[in-house]
Amino acid sequence: MKNGRAPAYSTYAVSLCFDDAAAQSVKAVQERLAQICGNNFLIEHSVPPHVTLGVFHAEPGALPKLQKAFDDFAKSARDVLGGKGLDLEFDGADCFLNKVLFLAVKKDSQSFVCVKRLNEILHQKFLPLFEAGDNRNYLPERWLPHAALAVKLTPPQFEKCAPLLGLANAQGGGASLGLATDSSSAQIELPQSGRVAALSLALCKPYTELCRAEV
């Protein structure tokens, strides 16, 4: 916001949503971390466990066009998945700049290849119509698939939580730092996989789901 004026756009996210079992498994970790460090941003803002595929800015009045593009993307996503759905494999916890803790999608898994493809297709369809958001961190060449466990952490909050996820050697200044070699040694048990049930289009602030498409 500049000069006290709100931006002339809203920010939207397209995400992978988990089924009930996987969502509860991820949420249990989010809640435990919130209890430990006092940062309950995800819970307070009713953000369901998810993997964001892309973030975009759209001008007022563009919602019908945005929903149409989402429907088109959902059809392509179902074609990629071939009616088989998607099970994400996780590779323990990791962090962004010691401010965000997340579950990382396993890089040598077929699910990683699949979500990277979905991310590429999404941006092929959306970028001609909408501006990339979140500092362009979700563009295919920069994106790391992940499910957030805690966000907007202060240094003391991070220091309380990181060792419990096996990230005792994490440092500031970049992503993918200090990943534990054996996630089973973490004091908080982390999900090893999660079933994706749907795609979601949501307004980011405040978080409001606008439409959903089963996969």
GROMACS .gro file of C-alpha atoms in nm:
model
  215
    1MET     CA    1   0.000   0.000   0.000
    2LYS     CA    2   0.136   0.341  -0.099
    3ASN     CA    3   0.016   0.681   0.024
    4GLY     CA    4  -0.246   0.507   0.234
    5ARG     CA    5  -0.425   0.372  -0.073
    6ALA     CA    6  -0.514   0.007  -0.123
    7PRO     CA    7  -0.369  -0.164  -0.433
    8ALA     CA    8  -0.595  -0.174  -0.738
    9TYR     CA    9  -0.594  -0.553  -0.741
   10SER     CA   10  -0.664  -0.857  -0.524
   11THR     CA   11  -0.437  -1.157  -0.480
   12TYR     CA   12  -0.558  -1.510  -0.549
   13ALA     CA   13  -0.404  -1.855  -0.506
   14VAL     CA   14  -0.455  -2.184  -0.685
   15SER     CA   15  -0.375  -2.475  -0.457
   16LEU     CA   16  -0.384  -2.851  -0.413
   17CYS     CA   17  -0.615  -2.947  -0.125
   18PHE     CA   18  -0.571  -3.262   0.083
   19ASP     CA   19  -0.835  -3.519   0.169
   20ASP     CA   20  -0.966  -3.520   0.527
   21ALA     CA   21  -0.711  -3.769   0.663
   22ALA     CA   22  -0.409  -3.589   0.517
   23ALA     CA   23  -0.542  -3.246   0.614
   24GLN     CA   24  -0.589  -3.356   0.975
   25SER     CA   25  -0.239  -3.502   0.982
   26VAL     CA   26  -0.080  -3.177   0.862
   27LYS     CA   27  -0.304  -2.963   1.082
   28ALA     CA   28  -0.201  -3.160   1.390
   29VAL     CA   29   0.161  -3.057   1.328
   30GLN     CA   30   0.056  -2.695   1.267
   31GLU     CA   31  -0.133  -2.689   1.596
   32ARG     CA   32   0.154  -2.845   1.789
   33LEU     CA   33   0.399  -2.588   1.655
   34ALA     CA   34   0.156  -2.308   1.739
   35GLN     CA   35   0.136  -2.434   2.096
   36ILE     CA   36   0.514  -2.445   2.125
   37CYS     CA   37   0.600  -2.101   1.986
   38GLY     CA   38   0.277  -1.903   2.017
   39ASN     CA   39   0.252  -1.829   1.643
   40ASN     CA   40  -0.091  -1.946   1.528
   41PHE     CA   41  -0.119  -1.744   1.204
   42LEU     CA   42  -0.237  -2.036   0.989
   43ILE     CA   43  -0.495  -2.148   1.243
   44GLU     CA   44  -0.617  -1.800   1.333
   45HIS     CA   45  -0.673  -1.717   0.966
   46SER     CA   46  -0.846  -2.051   0.895
   47VAL     CA   47  -0.600  -2.147   0.622
   48PRO     CA   48  -0.651  -2.519   0.548
   49PRO     CA   49  -0.347  -2.741   0.484
   50HIS     CA   50  -0.257  -2.717   0.116
   51VAL     CA   51   0.017  -2.694  -0.147
   52THR     CA   52   0.001  -2.367  -0.340
   53LEU     CA   53   0.059  -2.404  -0.715
   54GLY     CA   54   0.047  -2.035  -0.804
   55VAL     CA   55  -0.035  -1.687  -0.675
   56PHE     CA   56  -0.175  -1.414  -0.903
   57HIS     CA   57  -0.295  -1.054  -0.895
   58ALA     CA   58  -0.626  -0.972  -1.064
   59GLU     CA   59  -0.801  -0.639  -1.101
   60PRO     CA   60  -1.149  -0.574  -0.962
   61GLY     CA   61  -1.411  -0.721  -1.190
   62ALA     CA   62  -1.179  -0.994  -1.319
   63LEU     CA   63  -1.326  -1.270  -1.103
   64PRO     CA   64  -1.539  -1.427  -1.382
   65LYS     CA   65  -1.231  -1.444  -1.606
   66LEU     CA   66  -1.030  -1.587  -1.316
   67GLN     CA   67  -1.288  -1.857  -1.247
   68LYS     CA   68  -1.306  -1.948  -1.616
   69ALA     CA   69  -0.926  -1.983  -1.628
   70PHE     CA   70  -0.939  -2.198  -1.315
   71ASP     CA   71  -1.200  -2.428  -1.471
   72ASP     CA   72  -0.982  -2.462  -1.780
   73PHE     CA   73  -0.678  -2.544  -1.566
   74ALA     CA   74  -0.875  -2.799  -1.360
   75LYS     CA   75  -0.969  -2.985  -1.679
   76SER     CA   76  -0.605  -2.998  -1.787
   77ALA     CA   77  -0.499  -3.110  -1.440
   78ARG     CA   78  -0.745  -3.400  -1.448
   79ASP     CA   79  -0.604  -3.498  -1.788
   80VAL     CA   80  -0.250  -3.503  -1.641
   81LEU     CA   81  -0.360  -3.712  -1.344
   82GLY     CA   82  -0.552  -3.951  -1.568
   83GLY     CA   83  -0.828  -4.009  -1.318
   84LYS     CA   84  -0.583  -4.166  -1.071
   85GLY     CA   85  -0.569  -3.875  -0.826
   86LEU     CA   86  -0.241  -3.778  -0.662
   87ASP     CA   87  -0.054  -3.898  -0.353
   88LEU     CA   88   0.223  -3.660  -0.247
   89GLU     CA   89   0.534  -3.807  -0.088
   90PHE     CA   90   0.702  -3.588   0.174
   91ASP     CA   91   1.070  -3.570   0.260
   92GLY     CA   92   1.057  -3.426   0.610
   93ALA     CA   93   1.069  -3.061   0.713
   94ASP     CA   94   1.258  -2.769   0.564
   95CYS     CA   95   1.251  -2.390   0.589
   96PHE     CA   96   1.251  -2.063   0.396
   97LEU     CA   97   1.482  -1.799   0.543
   98ASN     CA   98   1.416  -1.926   0.895
   99LYS     CA   99   1.071  -1.767   0.878
  100VAL     CA  100   0.860  -2.047   0.729
  101LEU     CA  101   0.858  -2.414   0.825
  102PHE     CA  102   0.712  -2.658   0.576
  103LEU     CA  103   0.676  -3.015   0.459
  104ALA     CA  104   0.882  -3.065   0.144
  105VAL     CA  105   0.754  -3.279  -0.143
  106LYS     CA  106   1.014  -3.552  -0.207
  107LYS     CA  107   1.224  -3.442  -0.503
  108ASP     CA  108   1.300  -3.789  -0.643
  109SER     CA  109   0.934  -3.896  -0.636
  110GLN     CA  110   0.685  -3.922  -0.918
  111SER     CA  111   0.456  -3.690  -0.723
  112PHE     CA  112   0.723  -3.416  -0.741
  113VAL     CA  113   0.738  -3.453  -1.120
  114CYS     CA  114   0.359  -3.439  -1.136
  115VAL     CA  115   0.313  -3.125  -0.925
  116LYS     CA  116   0.590  -2.949  -1.115
  117ARG     CA  117   0.401  -3.025  -1.436
  118LEU     CA  118   0.078  -2.890  -1.287
  119ASN     CA  119   0.261  -2.574  -1.182
  120GLU     CA  120   0.390  -2.527  -1.538
  121ILE     CA  121   0.046  -2.576  -1.694
  122LEU     CA  122  -0.114  -2.336  -1.448
  123HIS     CA  123   0.129  -2.058  -1.534
  124GLN     CA  124   0.097  -2.123  -1.906
  125LYS     CA  125  -0.276  -2.057  -1.873
  126PHE     CA  126  -0.273  -1.777  -1.614
  127LEU     CA  127   0.027  -1.558  -1.697
  128PRO     CA  128  -0.116  -1.429  -2.028
  129LEU     CA  129  -0.418  -1.310  -1.827
  130PHE     CA  130  -0.293  -1.221  -1.479
  131GLU     CA  131   0.018  -1.089  -1.307
  132ALA     CA  132   0.228  -1.328  -1.098
  133GLY     CA  133   0.214  -1.254  -0.726
  134ASP     CA  134   0.420  -1.326  -0.411
  135ASN     CA  135   0.741  -1.184  -0.559
  136ARG     CA  136   0.710  -1.435  -0.846
  137ASN     CA  137   0.826  -1.716  -0.617
  138TYR     CA  138   0.572  -1.959  -0.764
  139LEU     CA  139   0.700  -1.932  -1.121
  140PRO     CA  140   0.809  -2.275  -1.248
  141GLU     CA  141   1.181  -2.194  -1.243
  142ARG     CA  142   1.167  -2.078  -0.879
  143TRP     CA  143   0.894  -2.289  -0.717
  144LEU     CA  144   0.959  -2.553  -0.450
  145PRO     CA  145   0.647  -2.763  -0.378
  146HIS     CA  146   0.565  -2.751  -0.007
  147ALA     CA  147   0.291  -2.755   0.256
  148ALA     CA  148   0.332  -2.483   0.518
  149LEU     CA  149   0.353  -2.584   0.885
  150ALA     CA  150   0.423  -2.239   1.034
  151VAL     CA  151   0.468  -1.897   0.872
  152LYS     CA  152   0.577  -1.545   0.965
  153LEU     CA  153   0.802  -1.680   1.241
  154THR     CA  154   1.020  -1.450   1.448
  155PRO     CA  155   1.376  -1.568   1.525
  156PRO     CA  156   1.282  -1.685   1.879
  157GLN     CA  157   0.976  -1.871   1.745
  158PHE     CA  158   1.184  -2.039   1.476
  159GLU     CA  159   1.449  -2.142   1.728
  160LYS     CA  160   1.183  -2.308   1.945
  161CYS     CA  161   1.026  -2.508   1.662
  162ALA     CA  162   1.302  -2.594   1.415
  163PRO     CA  163   1.490  -2.849   1.631
  164LEU     CA  164   1.164  -3.036   1.694
  165LEU     CA  165   1.138  -3.094   1.319
  166GLY     CA  166   1.499  -3.203   1.279
  167LEU     CA  167   1.628  -2.864   1.161
  168ALA     CA  168   1.886  -2.793   1.430
  169ASN     CA  169   2.140  -2.661   1.176
  170ALA     CA  170   1.907  -2.427   0.988
  171GLN     CA  171   2.036  -2.077   0.916
  172GLY     CA  172   1.898  -1.759   0.766
  173GLY     CA  173   1.949  -1.640   0.412
  174GLY     CA  174   1.797  -1.906   0.190
  175ALA     CA  175   1.573  -2.205   0.138
  176SER     CA  176   1.636  -2.576   0.186
  177LEU     CA  177   1.875  -2.533   0.477
  178GLY     CA  178   1.951  -2.779   0.753
  179LEU     CA  179   1.719  -3.057   0.638
  180ALA     CA  180   1.738  -3.351   0.875
  181THR     CA  181   1.893  -3.662   0.724
  182ASP     CA  182   1.646  -3.884   0.914
  183SER     CA  183   1.303  -3.727   0.959
  184SER     CA  184   1.206  -4.008   1.198
  185SER     CA  185   1.444  -3.858   1.453
  186ALA     CA  186   1.234  -3.541   1.476
  187GLN     CA  187   1.054  -3.499   1.807
  188ILE     CA  188   0.733  -3.413   1.624
  189GLU     CA  189   0.615  -3.693   1.397
  190LEU     CA  190   0.564  -3.570   1.042
  191PRO     CA  191   0.335  -3.709   0.771
  192GLN     CA  192   0.514  -3.920   0.513
  193SER     CA  193   0.250  -3.873   0.244
  194GLY     CA  194  -0.079  -3.702   0.173
  195ARG     CA  195  -0.363  -3.762  -0.069
  196VAL     CA  196  -0.470  -3.466  -0.286
  197ALA     CA  197  -0.848  -3.448  -0.315
  198ALA     CA  198  -0.914  -3.125  -0.505
  199LEU     CA  199  -0.793  -2.803  -0.661
  200SER     CA  200  -0.891  -2.474  -0.503
  201LEU     CA  201  -0.914  -2.111  -0.613
  202ALA     CA  202  -0.906  -1.875  -0.315
  203LEU     CA  203  -0.878  -1.509  -0.230
  204CYS     CA  204  -0.564  -1.469  -0.019
  205LYS     CA  205  -0.656  -1.183   0.218
  206PRO     CA  206  -0.869  -1.270   0.398
  207TYR     CA  207  -0.841  -1.635   0.302
  208THR     CA  208  -1.167  -1.720   0.125
  209GLU     CA  209  -1.216  -2.021  -0.097
  210LEU     CA  210  -1.405  -1.922  -0.410
  211CYS     CA  211  -1.438  -2.251  -0.595
  212ARG     CA  212  -1.309  -2.607  -0.586
  213ALA     CA  213  -1.263  -2.880  -0.845
  214GLU     CA  214  -1.230  -3.247  -0.759
  215VAL     CA  215  -0.936  -3.437  -0.908
   0.00000   0.00000   0.00000
